[in-house]
Coordinates of N, CA and C in Angstrom, one line a residue:
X919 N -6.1 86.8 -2.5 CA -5.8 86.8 -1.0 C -6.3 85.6 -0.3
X920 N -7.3 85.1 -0.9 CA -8.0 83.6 -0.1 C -6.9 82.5 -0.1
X921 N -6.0 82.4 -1.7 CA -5.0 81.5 -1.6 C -3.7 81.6 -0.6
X922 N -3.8 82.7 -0.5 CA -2.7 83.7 0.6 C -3.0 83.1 2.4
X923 N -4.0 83.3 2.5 CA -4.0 83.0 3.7 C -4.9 81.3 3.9
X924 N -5.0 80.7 3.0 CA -4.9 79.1 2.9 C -3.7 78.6 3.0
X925 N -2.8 79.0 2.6 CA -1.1 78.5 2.6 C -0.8 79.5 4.2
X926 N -1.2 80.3 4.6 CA -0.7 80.4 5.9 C -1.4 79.8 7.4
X927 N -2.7 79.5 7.1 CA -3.1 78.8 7.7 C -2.8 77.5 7.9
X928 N -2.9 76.9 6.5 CA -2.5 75.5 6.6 C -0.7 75.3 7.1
X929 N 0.0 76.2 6.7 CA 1.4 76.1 7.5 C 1.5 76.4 8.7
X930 N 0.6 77.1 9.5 CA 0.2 77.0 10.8 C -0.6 75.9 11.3
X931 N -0.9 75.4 11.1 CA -1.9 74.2 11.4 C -1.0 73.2 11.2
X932 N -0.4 72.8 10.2 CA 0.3 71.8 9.8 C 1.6 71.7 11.3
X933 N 2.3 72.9 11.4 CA 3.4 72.9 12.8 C 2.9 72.8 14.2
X934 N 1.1 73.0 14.1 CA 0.9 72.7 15.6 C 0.7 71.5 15.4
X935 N 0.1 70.9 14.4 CA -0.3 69.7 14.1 C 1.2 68.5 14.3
X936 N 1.9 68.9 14.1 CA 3.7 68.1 14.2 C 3.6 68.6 15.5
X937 N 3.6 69.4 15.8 CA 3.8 69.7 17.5 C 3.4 68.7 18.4
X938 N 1.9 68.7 18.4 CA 1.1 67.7 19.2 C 1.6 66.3 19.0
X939 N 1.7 65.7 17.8 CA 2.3 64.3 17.7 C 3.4 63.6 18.0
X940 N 3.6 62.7 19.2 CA 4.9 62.5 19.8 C 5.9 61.9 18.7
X941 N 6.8 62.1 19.1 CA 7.9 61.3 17.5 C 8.0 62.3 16.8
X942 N 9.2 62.0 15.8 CA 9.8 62.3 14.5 C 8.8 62.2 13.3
X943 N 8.1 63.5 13.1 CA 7.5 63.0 12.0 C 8.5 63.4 10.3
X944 N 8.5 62.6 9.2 CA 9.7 63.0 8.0 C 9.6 63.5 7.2
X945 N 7.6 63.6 7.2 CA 7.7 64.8 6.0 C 8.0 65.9 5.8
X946 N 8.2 66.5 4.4 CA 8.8 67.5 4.1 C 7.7 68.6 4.5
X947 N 8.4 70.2 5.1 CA 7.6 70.7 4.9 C 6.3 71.3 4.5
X948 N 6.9 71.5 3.0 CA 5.8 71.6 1.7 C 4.3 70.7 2.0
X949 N 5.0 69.7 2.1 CA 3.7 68.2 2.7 C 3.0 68.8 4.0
X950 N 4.1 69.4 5.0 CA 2.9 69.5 6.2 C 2.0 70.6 5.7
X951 N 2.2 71.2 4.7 CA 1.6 73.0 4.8 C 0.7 72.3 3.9
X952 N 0.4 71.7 3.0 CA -0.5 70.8 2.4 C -1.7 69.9 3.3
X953 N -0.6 69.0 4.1 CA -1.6 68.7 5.4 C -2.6 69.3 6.0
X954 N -2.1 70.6 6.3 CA -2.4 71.7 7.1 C -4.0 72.1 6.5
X955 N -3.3 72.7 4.9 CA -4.6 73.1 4.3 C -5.7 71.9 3.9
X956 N -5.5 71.0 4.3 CA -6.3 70.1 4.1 C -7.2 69.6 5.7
X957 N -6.1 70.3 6.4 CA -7.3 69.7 7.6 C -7.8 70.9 8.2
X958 N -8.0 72.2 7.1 CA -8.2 73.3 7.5 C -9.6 73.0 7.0
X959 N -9.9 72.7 5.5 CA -10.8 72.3 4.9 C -11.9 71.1 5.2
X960 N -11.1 69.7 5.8 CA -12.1 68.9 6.5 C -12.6 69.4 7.8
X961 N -12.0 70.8 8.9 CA -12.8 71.1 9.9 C -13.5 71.7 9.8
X962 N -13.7 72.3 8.9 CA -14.8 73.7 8.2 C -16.1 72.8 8.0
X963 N -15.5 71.5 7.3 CA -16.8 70.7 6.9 C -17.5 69.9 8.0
X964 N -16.8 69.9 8.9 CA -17.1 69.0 10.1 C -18.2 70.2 10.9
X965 N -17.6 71.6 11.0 CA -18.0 72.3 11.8 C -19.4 73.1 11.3
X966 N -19.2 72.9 10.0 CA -20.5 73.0 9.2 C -21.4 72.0 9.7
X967 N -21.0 70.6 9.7 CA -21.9 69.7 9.7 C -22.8 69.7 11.4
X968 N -21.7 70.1 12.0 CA -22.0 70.0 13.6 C -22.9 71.0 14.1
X969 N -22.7 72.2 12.9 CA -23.8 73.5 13.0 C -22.7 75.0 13.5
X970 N -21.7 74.8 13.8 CA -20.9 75.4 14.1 C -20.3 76.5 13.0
X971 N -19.9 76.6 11.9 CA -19.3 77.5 11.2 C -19.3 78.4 11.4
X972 N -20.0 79.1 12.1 CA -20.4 81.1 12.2 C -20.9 81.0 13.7
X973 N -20.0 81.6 14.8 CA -20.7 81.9 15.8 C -19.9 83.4 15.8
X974 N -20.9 84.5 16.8 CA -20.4 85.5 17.3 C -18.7 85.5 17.7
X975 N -17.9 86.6 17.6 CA -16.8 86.5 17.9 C -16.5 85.6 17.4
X976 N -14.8 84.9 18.4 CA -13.5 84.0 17.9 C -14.8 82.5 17.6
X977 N -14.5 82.1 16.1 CA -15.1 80.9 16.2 C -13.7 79.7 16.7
X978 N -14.0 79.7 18.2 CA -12.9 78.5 18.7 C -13.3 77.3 18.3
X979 N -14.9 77.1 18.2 CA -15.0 75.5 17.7 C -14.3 75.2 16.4
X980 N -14.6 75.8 15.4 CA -14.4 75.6 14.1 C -12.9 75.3 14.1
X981 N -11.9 76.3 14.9 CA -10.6 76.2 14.7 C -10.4 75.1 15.3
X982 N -11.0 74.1 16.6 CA -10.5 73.3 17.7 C -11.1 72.1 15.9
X983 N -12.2 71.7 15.3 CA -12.4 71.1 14.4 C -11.2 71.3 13.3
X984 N -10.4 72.2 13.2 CA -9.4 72.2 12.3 C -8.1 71.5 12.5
X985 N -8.1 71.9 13.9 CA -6.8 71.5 14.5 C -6.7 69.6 14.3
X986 N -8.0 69.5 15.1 CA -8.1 68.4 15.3 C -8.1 67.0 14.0
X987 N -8.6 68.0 13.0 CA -8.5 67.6 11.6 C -7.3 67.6 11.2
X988 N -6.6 68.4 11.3 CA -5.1 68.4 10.7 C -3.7 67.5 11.5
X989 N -4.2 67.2 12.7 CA -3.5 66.5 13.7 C -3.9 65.2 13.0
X990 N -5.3 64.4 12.8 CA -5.2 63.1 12.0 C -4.6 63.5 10.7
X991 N -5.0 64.1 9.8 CA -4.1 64.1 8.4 C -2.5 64.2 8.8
X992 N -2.1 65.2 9.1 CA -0.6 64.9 9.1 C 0.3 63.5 9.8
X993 N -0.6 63.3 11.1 CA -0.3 61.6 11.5 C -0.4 60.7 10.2
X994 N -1.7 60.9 9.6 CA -1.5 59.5 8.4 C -1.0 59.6 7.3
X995 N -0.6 61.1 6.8 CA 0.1 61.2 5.8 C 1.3 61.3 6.1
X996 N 1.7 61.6 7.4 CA 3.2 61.4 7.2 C 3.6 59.3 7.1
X997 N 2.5 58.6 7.8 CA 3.0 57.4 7.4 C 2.9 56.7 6.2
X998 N 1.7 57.5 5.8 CA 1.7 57.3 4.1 C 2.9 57.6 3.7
X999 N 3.8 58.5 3.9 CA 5.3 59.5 3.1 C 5.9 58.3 3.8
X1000 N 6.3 57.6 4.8 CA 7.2 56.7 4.9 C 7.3 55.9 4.8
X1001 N 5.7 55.2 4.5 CA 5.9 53.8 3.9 C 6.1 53.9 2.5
X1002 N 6.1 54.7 1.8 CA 6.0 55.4 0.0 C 7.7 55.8 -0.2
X1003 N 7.9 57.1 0.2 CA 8.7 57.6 -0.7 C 9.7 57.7 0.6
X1004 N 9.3 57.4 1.5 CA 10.1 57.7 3.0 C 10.9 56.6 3.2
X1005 N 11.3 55.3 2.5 CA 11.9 54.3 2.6 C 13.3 54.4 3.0
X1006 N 14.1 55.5 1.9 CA 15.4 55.7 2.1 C 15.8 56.3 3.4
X1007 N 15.0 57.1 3.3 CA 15.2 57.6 4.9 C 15.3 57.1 6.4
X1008 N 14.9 56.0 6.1 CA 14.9 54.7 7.3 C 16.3 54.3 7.0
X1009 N 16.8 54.2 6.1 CA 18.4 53.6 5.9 C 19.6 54.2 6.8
X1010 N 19.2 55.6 6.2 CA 20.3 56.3 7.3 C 20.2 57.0 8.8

């Protein structure tokens, strides 16, 4: 179930994370929901480190540390994907 709702989270996170960034971003999918779960994972660590991980009720910090983690990753990985494999796609 942990893997279950890592792939839903991070595909949520990944779409607000495209949301917030102005422009066309070209990665695929698959890549943002990877994004996602990756900046679900660096805001846990952040929110750890900040002292945050466990508060009473909705932990909003932790999630605003995820968001905000997953909004840089998917920014630099999508330009990673376009300077890399995203070439062709500048053509047409």
């Amino acid at each position: 179930m942990g893997w279950l709702w890592a792939i839903i989270v991070g595909f949520v996170l990944g779409l607000i994370a495209k949301a917030i960034i102005p422009g066309k971003q070209h990665s695929p999918l698959w890549l943002t929901t990877i994004f996602g779960i990756l900046g679900a994972i660096v805001g846990n660590a952040i929110a750890r480190a900040a002292g945050v991980e466990a508060t009473s009720g909705i932990d909003w910090m932790r999630h605003l540390f995820q968001l905000i983690a997953a909004v840089v990753i998917v920014f630099l990985g999508d330009m990673a994907y376009m300077a890399t494999l995203g070439r062709d796609k500048r053509r047409t």
